[in-house]
mmCIF file with all atom_site columns, C-alpha atoms and ligand atoms in Angstrom:
data_model
loop_
_atom_site.group_PDB
_atom_site.id
_atom_site.type_symbol
_atom_site.label_atom_id
_atom_site.label_alt_id
_atom_site.label_comp_id
_atom_site.label_asym_id
_atom_site.label_entity_id
_atom_site.label_seq_id
_atom_site.pdbx_PDB_ins_code
_atom_site.Cartn_x
_atom_site.Cartn_y
_atom_site.Cartn_z
_atom_site.occupancy
_atom_site.B_iso_or_equiv
_atom_site.pdbx_formal_charge
_atom_site.auth_seq_id
_atom_site.auth_comp_id
_atom_site.auth_asym_id
_atom_site.auth_atom_id
_atom_site.pdbx_PDB_model_num
ATOM   1   C  CA  . MET X 1 1   ? -93.522  55.727 89.579  1.00 50.00 ? 1   MET X CA  1
ATOM   2   C  CA  . LYS X 1 2   ? -92.077  56.262 92.983  1.00 68.00 ? 2   LYS X CA  1
ATOM   3   C  CA  . LYS X 1 3   ? -88.629  55.013 94.043  1.00 79.00 ? 3   LYS X CA  1
ATOM   4   C  CA  . ALA X 1 4   ? -88.008  53.544 90.506  1.00 88.00 ? 4   ALA X CA  1
ATOM   5   C  CA  . PHE X 1 5   ? -84.569  51.843 89.961  1.00 94.00 ? 5   PHE X CA  1
ATOM   6   C  CA  . ARG X 1 6   ? -82.418  53.249 87.254  1.00 95.00 ? 6   ARG X CA  1
ATOM   7   C  CA  . TYR X 1 7   ? -80.109  50.299 87.097  1.00 97.00 ? 7   TYR X CA  1
ATOM   8   C  CA  . CYS X 1 8   ? -80.709  46.645 87.532  1.00 97.00 ? 8   CYS X CA  1
ATOM   9   C  CA  . PRO X 1 9   ? -79.551  45.687 91.194  1.00 96.00 ? 9   PRO X CA  1
ATOM   10  C  CA  . TYR X 1 10  ? -78.526  42.160 89.801  1.00 97.00 ? 10  TYR X CA  1
ATOM   11  C  CA  . CYS X 1 11  ? -76.618  42.767 86.576  1.00 98.00 ? 11  CYS X CA  1
ATOM   12  C  CA  . GLY X 1 12  ? -76.302  46.593 86.412  1.00 97.00 ? 12  GLY X CA  1
ATOM   13  C  CA  . SER X 1 13  ? -77.935  47.146 83.147  1.00 98.00 ? 13  SER X CA  1
ATOM   14  C  CA  . THR X 1 14  ? -80.077  50.152 82.576  1.00 97.00 ? 14  THR X CA  1
ATOM   15  C  CA  . VAL X 1 15  ? -83.730  49.110 83.364  1.00 96.00 ? 15  VAL X CA  1
ATOM   16  C  CA  . GLN X 1 16  ? -86.653  50.250 81.264  1.00 96.00 ? 16  GLN X CA  1
ATOM   17  C  CA  . ARG X 1 17  ? -90.341  51.044 81.851  1.00 94.00 ? 17  ARG X CA  1
ATOM   18  C  CA  . SER X 1 18  ? -92.650  48.146 81.108  1.00 94.00 ? 18  SER X CA  1
ATOM   19  C  CA  . GLU X 1 19  ? -96.361  47.600 81.510  1.00 91.00 ? 19  GLU X CA  1
ATOM   20  C  CA  . GLU X 1 20  ? -97.787  44.565 82.995  1.00 81.00 ? 20  GLU X CA  1
ATOM   21  C  CA  . GLY X 1 21  ? -101.532 44.250 83.527  1.00 82.00 ? 21  GLY X CA  1
ATOM   22  C  CA  . GLY X 1 22  ? -101.998 48.061 83.330  1.00 88.00 ? 22  GLY X CA  1
ATOM   23  C  CA  . ILE X 1 23  ? -99.284  48.715 86.166  1.00 90.00 ? 23  ILE X CA  1
ATOM   24  C  CA  . GLU X 1 24  ? -95.993  50.323 85.108  1.00 92.00 ? 24  GLU X CA  1
ATOM   25  C  CA  . ARG X 1 25  ? -92.848  48.637 86.455  1.00 93.00 ? 25  ARG X CA  1
ATOM   26  C  CA  . MET X 1 26  ? -89.229  48.821 85.894  1.00 95.00 ? 26  MET X CA  1
ATOM   27  C  CA  . LYS X 1 27  ? -87.724  45.967 84.027  1.00 96.00 ? 27  LYS X CA  1
ATOM   28  C  CA  . CYS X 1 28  ? -84.282  44.637 83.127  1.00 97.00 ? 28  CYS X CA  1
ATOM   29  C  CA  . PRO X 1 29  ? -83.880  43.960 79.503  1.00 96.00 ? 29  PRO X CA  1
ATOM   30  C  CA  . ASP X 1 30  ? -80.936  41.738 80.169  1.00 97.00 ? 30  ASP X CA  1
ATOM   31  C  CA  . CYS X 1 31  ? -81.936  39.465 83.083  1.00 97.00 ? 31  CYS X CA  1
ATOM   32  C  CA  . ASP X 1 32  ? -85.698  39.957 83.282  1.00 91.00 ? 32  ASP X CA  1
ATOM   33  C  CA  . PHE X 1 33  ? -85.558  41.333 86.838  1.00 96.00 ? 33  PHE X CA  1
ATOM   34  C  CA  . VAL X 1 34  ? -88.802  43.297 87.597  1.00 94.00 ? 34  VAL X CA  1
ATOM   35  C  CA  . GLN X 1 35  ? -89.036  45.875 90.402  1.00 94.00 ? 35  GLN X CA  1
ATOM   36  C  CA  . TYR X 1 36  ? -92.316  45.409 92.271  1.00 91.00 ? 36  TYR X CA  1
ATOM   37  C  CA  . VAL X 1 37  ? -92.778  48.487 94.638  1.00 90.00 ? 37  VAL X CA  1
ATOM   38  C  CA  . ASN X 1 38  ? -94.968  47.329 97.643  1.00 92.00 ? 38  ASN X CA  1
ATOM   39  C  CA  . PRO X 1 39  ? -96.035  49.146 100.648 1.00 95.00 ? 39  PRO X CA  1
ATOM   40  C  CA  . ALA X 1 40  ? -93.942  48.703 103.932 1.00 95.00 ? 40  ALA X CA  1
ATOM   41  C  CA  . PRO X 1 41  ? -95.590  47.041 106.845 1.00 96.00 ? 41  PRO X CA  1
ATOM   42  C  CA  . ALA X 1 42  ? -95.611  48.698 110.196 1.00 97.00 ? 42  ALA X CA  1
ATOM   43  C  CA  . ALA X 1 43  ? -96.904  47.717 113.630 1.00 98.00 ? 43  ALA X CA  1
ATOM   44  C  CA  . GLY X 1 44  ? -98.194  49.452 116.454 1.00 98.00 ? 44  GLY X CA  1
ATOM   45  C  CA  . VAL X 1 45  ? -100.432 49.048 119.583 1.00 98.00 ? 45  VAL X CA  1
ATOM   46  C  CA  . LEU X 1 46  ? -103.413 50.912 120.732 1.00 98.00 ? 46  LEU X CA  1
ATOM   47  C  CA  . ILE X 1 47  ? -103.625 51.442 124.605 1.00 98.00 ? 47  ILE X CA  1
ATOM   48  C  CA  . LEU X 1 48  ? -106.614 52.873 126.471 1.00 97.00 ? 48  LEU X CA  1
ATOM   49  C  CA  . ASP X 1 49  ? -106.368 53.517 130.055 1.00 95.00 ? 49  ASP X CA  1
ATOM   50  C  CA  . GLU X 1 50  ? -109.108 52.965 132.663 1.00 94.00 ? 50  GLU X CA  1
ATOM   51  C  CA  . TYR X 1 51  ? -110.696 56.349 131.865 1.00 96.00 ? 51  TYR X CA  1
ATOM   52  C  CA  . GLY X 1 52  ? -110.754 55.433 128.129 1.00 95.00 ? 52  GLY X CA  1
ATOM   53  C  CA  . GLN X 1 53  ? -107.944 57.774 127.316 1.00 97.00 ? 53  GLN X CA  1
ATOM   54  C  CA  . ILE X 1 54  ? -105.603 56.984 124.403 1.00 98.00 ? 54  ILE X CA  1
ATOM   55  C  CA  . LEU X 1 55  ? -101.843 56.730 124.706 1.00 98.00 ? 55  LEU X CA  1
ATOM   56  C  CA  . LEU X 1 56  ? -100.124 58.982 122.114 1.00 98.00 ? 56  LEU X CA  1
ATOM   57  C  CA  . VAL X 1 57  ? -96.570  60.102 121.352 1.00 97.00 ? 57  VAL X CA  1
ATOM   58  C  CA  . LYS X 1 58  ? -95.491  63.249 119.862 1.00 96.00 ? 58  LYS X CA  1
ATOM   59  C  CA  . ARG X 1 59  ? -93.264  62.918 116.703 1.00 95.00 ? 59  ARG X CA  1
ATOM   60  C  CA  . ALA X 1 60  ? -89.726  64.239 117.110 1.00 92.00 ? 60  ALA X CA  1
ATOM   61  C  CA  . PHE X 1 61  ? -88.998  63.862 113.410 1.00 91.00 ? 61  PHE X CA  1
ATOM   62  C  CA  . GLU X 1 62  ? -90.376  64.524 110.002 1.00 92.00 ? 62  GLU X CA  1
ATOM   63  C  CA  . PRO X 1 63  ? -92.846  63.695 108.463 1.00 93.00 ? 63  PRO X CA  1
ATOM   64  C  CA  . TYR X 1 64  ? -95.442  65.047 110.773 1.00 95.00 ? 64  TYR X CA  1
ATOM   65  C  CA  . ARG X 1 65  ? -92.958  66.505 113.264 1.00 95.00 ? 65  ARG X CA  1
ATOM   66  C  CA  . GLY X 1 66  ? -94.823  67.874 116.247 1.00 95.00 ? 66  GLY X CA  1
ATOM   67  C  CA  . ARG X 1 67  ? -97.961  66.070 115.565 1.00 97.00 ? 67  ARG X CA  1
ATOM   68  C  CA  . TRP X 1 68  ? -99.159  63.103 117.790 1.00 97.00 ? 68  TRP X CA  1
ATOM   69  C  CA  . VAL X 1 69  ? -99.584  59.394 116.754 1.00 97.00 ? 69  VAL X CA  1
ATOM   70  C  CA  . ILE X 1 70  ? -100.375 56.109 118.201 1.00 98.00 ? 70  ILE X CA  1
ATOM   71  C  CA  . PRO X 1 71  ? -97.011  54.417 118.956 1.00 97.00 ? 71  PRO X CA  1
ATOM   72  C  CA  . SER X 1 72  ? -95.982  52.389 115.873 1.00 96.00 ? 72  SER X CA  1
ATOM   73  C  CA  . GLY X 1 73  ? -92.903  51.649 113.554 1.00 95.00 ? 73  GLY X CA  1
ATOM   74  C  CA  . TYR X 1 74  ? -91.451  49.602 110.831 1.00 96.00 ? 74  TYR X CA  1
ATOM   75  C  CA  . ILE X 1 75  ? -90.964  45.863 111.111 1.00 97.00 ? 75  ILE X CA  1
ATOM   76  C  CA  . GLU X 1 76  ? -87.488  44.594 110.911 1.00 97.00 ? 76  GLU X CA  1
ATOM   77  C  CA  . TYR X 1 77  ? -86.960  41.834 108.159 1.00 95.00 ? 77  TYR X CA  1
ATOM   78  C  CA  . ASP X 1 78  ? -86.685  38.934 110.795 1.00 97.00 ? 78  ASP X CA  1
ATOM   79  C  CA  . GLU X 1 79  ? -88.872  40.386 113.493 1.00 98.00 ? 79  GLU X CA  1
ATOM   80  C  CA  . GLU X 1 80  ? -92.231  38.791 114.436 1.00 98.00 ? 80  GLU X CA  1
ATOM   81  C  CA  . ILE X 1 81  ? -94.956  41.528 113.961 1.00 98.00 ? 81  ILE X CA  1
ATOM   82  C  CA  . ARG X 1 82  ? -96.187  41.459 117.534 1.00 98.00 ? 82  ARG X CA  1
ATOM   83  C  CA  . ALA X 1 83  ? -92.621  41.904 118.711 1.00 98.00 ? 83  ALA X CA  1
ATOM   84  C  CA  . THR X 1 84  ? -92.368  45.011 116.565 1.00 98.00 ? 84  THR X CA  1
ATOM   85  C  CA  . ALA X 1 85  ? -95.432  46.477 118.353 1.00 98.00 ? 85  ALA X CA  1
ATOM   86  C  CA  . VAL X 1 86  ? -94.071  45.575 121.852 1.00 98.00 ? 86  VAL X CA  1
ATOM   87  C  CA  . ARG X 1 87  ? -90.539  46.953 120.936 1.00 97.00 ? 87  ARG X CA  1
ATOM   88  C  CA  . GLU X 1 88  ? -91.921  50.315 119.424 1.00 96.00 ? 88  GLU X CA  1
ATOM   89  C  CA  . LEU X 1 89  ? -94.077  50.917 122.465 1.00 97.00 ? 89  LEU X CA  1
ATOM   90  C  CA  . LYS X 1 90  ? -91.141  50.258 124.867 1.00 96.00 ? 90  LYS X CA  1
ATOM   91  C  CA  . GLU X 1 91  ? -88.798  52.473 122.821 1.00 95.00 ? 91  GLU X CA  1
ATOM   92  C  CA  . GLU X 1 92  ? -91.342  55.465 122.470 1.00 95.00 ? 92  GLU X CA  1
ATOM   93  C  CA  . THR X 1 93  ? -93.132  55.330 125.859 1.00 97.00 ? 93  THR X CA  1
ATOM   94  C  CA  . GLY X 1 94  ? -91.073  53.225 128.298 1.00 96.00 ? 94  GLY X CA  1
ATOM   95  C  CA  . LEU X 1 95  ? -94.070  50.978 128.842 1.00 97.00 ? 95  LEU X CA  1
ATOM   96  C  CA  . ASP X 1 96  ? -94.251  47.145 128.565 1.00 98.00 ? 96  ASP X CA  1
ATOM   97  C  CA  . VAL X 1 97  ? -97.414  45.774 126.878 1.00 98.00 ? 97  VAL X CA  1
ATOM   98  C  CA  . GLU X 1 98  ? -99.128  42.432 126.579 1.00 98.00 ? 98  GLU X CA  1
ATOM   99  C  CA  . ILE X 1 99  ? -100.743 42.170 123.060 1.00 98.00 ? 99  ILE X CA  1
ATOM   100 C  CA  . GLU X 1 100 ? -104.436 41.242 123.051 1.00 96.00 ? 100 GLU X CA  1
ATOM   101 C  CA  . GLY X 1 101 ? -105.354 41.031 119.440 1.00 97.00 ? 101 GLY X CA  1
ATOM   102 C  CA  . ILE X 1 102 ? -105.801 43.174 116.340 1.00 98.00 ? 102 ILE X CA  1
ATOM   103 C  CA  . HIS X 1 103 ? -107.531 46.501 116.658 1.00 98.00 ? 103 HIS X CA  1
ATOM   104 C  CA  . ALA X 1 104 ? -107.381 47.698 112.944 1.00 97.00 ? 104 ALA X CA  1
ATOM   105 C  CA  . ILE X 1 105 ? -105.434 47.296 109.785 1.00 98.00 ? 105 ILE X CA  1
ATOM   106 C  CA  . GLU X 1 106 ? -105.188 50.458 107.416 1.00 98.00 ? 106 GLU X CA  1
ATOM   107 C  CA  . SER X 1 107 ? -103.333 51.435 104.296 1.00 97.00 ? 107 SER X CA  1
ATOM   108 C  CA  . CYS X 1 108 ? -101.435 54.747 104.665 1.00 96.00 ? 108 CYS X CA  1
ATOM   109 C  CA  . PHE X 1 109 ? -100.784 56.833 101.668 1.00 96.00 ? 109 PHE X CA  1
ATOM   110 C  CA  . ASP X 1 110 ? -99.528  60.119 103.019 1.00 94.00 ? 110 ASP X CA  1
ATOM   111 C  CA  . ASP X 1 111 ? -96.079  59.086 104.226 1.00 92.00 ? 111 ASP X CA  1
ATOM   112 C  CA  . PRO X 1 112 ? -93.387  60.692 102.073 1.00 91.00 ? 112 PRO X CA  1
ATOM   113 C  CA  . ARG X 1 113 ? -90.929  57.859 102.830 1.00 90.00 ? 113 ARG X CA  1
ATOM   114 C  CA  . GLY X 1 114 ? -93.392  55.430 101.030 1.00 92.00 ? 114 GLY X CA  1
ATOM   115 C  CA  . ASN X 1 115 ? -96.751  53.902 101.410 1.00 95.00 ? 115 ASN X CA  1
ATOM   116 C  CA  . THR X 1 116 ? -97.348  51.616 104.406 1.00 96.00 ? 116 THR X CA  1
ATOM   117 C  CA  . ILE X 1 117 ? -99.698  49.115 105.836 1.00 97.00 ? 117 ILE X CA  1
ATOM   118 C  CA  . LEU X 1 118 ? -100.302 49.759 109.605 1.00 98.00 ? 118 LEU X CA  1
ATOM   119 C  CA  . VAL X 1 119 ? -101.335 46.748 111.682 1.00 98.00 ? 119 VAL X CA  1
ATOM   120 C  CA  . LEU X 1 120 ? -102.539 48.061 114.920 1.00 98.00 ? 120 LEU X CA  1
ATOM   121 C  CA  . PHE X 1 121 ? -102.885 45.643 117.866 1.00 98.00 ? 121 PHE X CA  1
ATOM   122 C  CA  . LYS X 1 122 ? -104.844 46.080 121.157 1.00 98.00 ? 122 LYS X CA  1
ATOM   123 C  CA  . GLY X 1 123 ? -102.746 45.905 124.280 1.00 97.00 ? 123 GLY X CA  1
ATOM   124 C  CA  . LYS X 1 124 ? -102.585 46.096 128.081 1.00 97.00 ? 124 LYS X CA  1
ATOM   125 C  CA  . ILE X 1 125 ? -99.856  47.834 129.995 1.00 97.00 ? 125 ILE X CA  1
ATOM   126 C  CA  . SER X 1 126 ? -97.872  45.269 131.888 1.00 97.00 ? 126 SER X CA  1
ATOM   127 C  CA  . GLY X 1 127 ? -95.059  47.252 133.410 1.00 97.00 ? 127 GLY X CA  1
ATOM   128 C  CA  . GLY X 1 128 ? -92.591  50.017 132.931 1.00 97.00 ? 128 GLY X CA  1
ATOM   129 C  CA  . THR X 1 129 ? -92.802  53.801 133.679 1.00 96.00 ? 129 THR X CA  1
ATOM   130 C  CA  . LEU X 1 130 ? -94.280  56.317 131.075 1.00 96.00 ? 130 LEU X CA  1
ATOM   131 C  CA  . LYS X 1 131 ? -91.431  58.295 129.711 1.00 94.00 ? 131 LYS X CA  1
ATOM   132 C  CA  . ALA X 1 132 ? -90.998  59.652 126.140 1.00 93.00 ? 132 ALA X CA  1
ATOM   133 C  CA  . GLY X 1 133 ? -88.194  57.925 124.224 1.00 89.00 ? 133 GLY X CA  1
ATOM   134 C  CA  . ASP X 1 134 ? -85.651  59.290 121.799 1.00 78.00 ? 134 ASP X CA  1
ATOM   135 C  CA  . ASP X 1 135 ? -88.011  59.064 118.782 1.00 76.00 ? 135 ASP X CA  1
ATOM   136 C  CA  . ALA X 1 136 ? -90.735  60.819 120.683 1.00 80.00 ? 136 ALA X CA  1
ATOM   137 C  CA  . GLY X 1 137 ? -90.718  64.320 121.883 1.00 87.00 ? 137 GLY X CA  1
ATOM   138 C  CA  . ASP X 1 138 ? -93.516  63.594 124.425 1.00 95.00 ? 138 ASP X CA  1
ATOM   139 C  CA  . ALA X 1 139 ? -95.872  60.772 125.440 1.00 96.00 ? 139 ALA X CA  1
ATOM   140 C  CA  . GLY X 1 140 ? -99.124  60.788 127.269 1.00 97.00 ? 140 GLY X CA  1
ATOM   141 C  CA  . PHE X 1 141 ? -102.769 59.910 127.612 1.00 98.00 ? 141 PHE X CA  1
ATOM   142 C  CA  . PHE X 1 142 ? -105.513 61.968 126.051 1.00 98.00 ? 142 PHE X CA  1
ATOM   143 C  CA  . PRO X 1 143 ? -109.264 61.859 126.333 1.00 97.00 ? 143 PRO X CA  1
ATOM   144 C  CA  . LEU X 1 144 ? -110.745 60.969 123.005 1.00 96.00 ? 144 LEU X CA  1
ATOM   145 C  CA  . ASP X 1 145 ? -112.891 64.314 122.954 1.00 95.00 ? 145 ASP X CA  1
ATOM   146 C  CA  . ASP X 1 146 ? -109.807 66.519 123.562 1.00 96.00 ? 146 ASP X CA  1
ATOM   147 C  CA  . LEU X 1 147 ? -107.152 65.235 121.302 1.00 97.00 ? 147 LEU X CA  1
ATOM   148 C  CA  . PRO X 1 148 ? -104.010 67.045 120.101 1.00 98.00 ? 148 PRO X CA  1
ATOM   149 C  CA  . SER X 1 149 ? -103.318 67.356 116.335 1.00 98.00 ? 149 SER X CA  1
ATOM   150 C  CA  . ILE X 1 150 ? -102.898 63.910 114.901 1.00 98.00 ? 150 ILE X CA  1
ATOM   151 C  CA  . GLY X 1 151 ? -100.331 62.891 112.251 1.00 96.00 ? 151 GLY X CA  1
ATOM   152 C  CA  . PHE X 1 152 ? -100.954 60.577 109.303 1.00 96.00 ? 152 PHE X CA  1
ATOM   153 C  CA  . GLU X 1 153 ? -104.245 60.150 107.537 1.00 96.00 ? 153 GLU X CA  1
ATOM   154 C  CA  . CYS X 1 154 ? -104.547 56.353 108.476 1.00 96.00 ? 154 CYS X CA  1
ATOM   155 C  CA  . GLN X 1 155 ? -104.008 57.370 112.197 1.00 97.00 ? 155 GLN X CA  1
ATOM   156 C  CA  . ARG X 1 156 ? -106.805 59.945 112.026 1.00 97.00 ? 156 ARG X CA  1
ATOM   157 C  CA  . LYS X 1 157 ? -109.085 57.377 110.443 1.00 97.00 ? 157 LYS X CA  1
ATOM   158 C  CA  . ILE X 1 158 ? -108.328 54.817 113.161 1.00 98.00 ? 158 ILE X CA  1
ATOM   159 C  CA  . ILE X 1 159 ? -108.978 57.322 115.980 1.00 97.00 ? 159 ILE X CA  1
ATOM   160 C  CA  . ALA X 1 160 ? -112.219 58.624 114.283 1.00 97.00 ? 160 ALA X CA  1
ATOM   161 C  CA  . ASP X 1 161 ? -113.537 55.040 113.971 1.00 97.00 ? 161 ASP X CA  1
ATOM   162 C  CA  . LEU X 1 162 ? -112.721 54.405 117.691 1.00 97.00 ? 162 LEU X CA  1
ATOM   163 C  CA  . LYS X 1 163 ? -114.518 57.492 118.717 1.00 95.00 ? 163 LYS X CA  1
ATOM   164 C  CA  . ASN X 1 164 ? -117.620 56.414 116.601 1.00 95.00 ? 164 ASN X CA  1
ATOM   165 C  CA  . SER X 1 165 ? -117.504 52.955 118.082 1.00 93.00 ? 165 SER X CA  1
ATOM   166 C  CA  . ILE X 1 166 ? -117.586 54.376 121.667 1.00 86.00 ? 166 ILE X CA  1
ATOM   167 C  CA  . SER X 1 167 ? -120.146 57.111 121.344 1.00 75.00 ? 167 SER X CA  1
HETATM 168 ZN ZN1 . LIG Z 2 .   ? -80.611  42.719 85.186  1.00 92.70 ? 1   LIG Z ZN1 1
#
């Protein structure tokens, strides 16, 4: 099991492996705390320009450093999910966006930091100037038939599905 606790975060006892419904979880023998390991939700926004080109950012950090992705990021605990998509786009590209609806939802299993669920919205640029942020090495629009190397399996699936829906 990934990221398994060794000690109970509530009472400090050593946790033990326990099976519930065929799934192995860490369980505290003293206070009955059970560690449920769940995917972390992330949000992003898909932007296509008037020529049908997709907005991508180049990852400046691992994992997939140097590969390109649709702008997205983790949701803060008290943050509304659309606000995450807007904030991440602003941080990574300098652009303001108006969210228009959901484009795709995908599970991602190849992030070494942990499994995630990416909620990808559709959006239209409403302001700002394109400029790569601190988390992004570069940012730009790419034609769907001439894309750079894309990071994350779920992002490659989303882009492949997008290409199929257009062609
Ligand atoms: Zn405990």
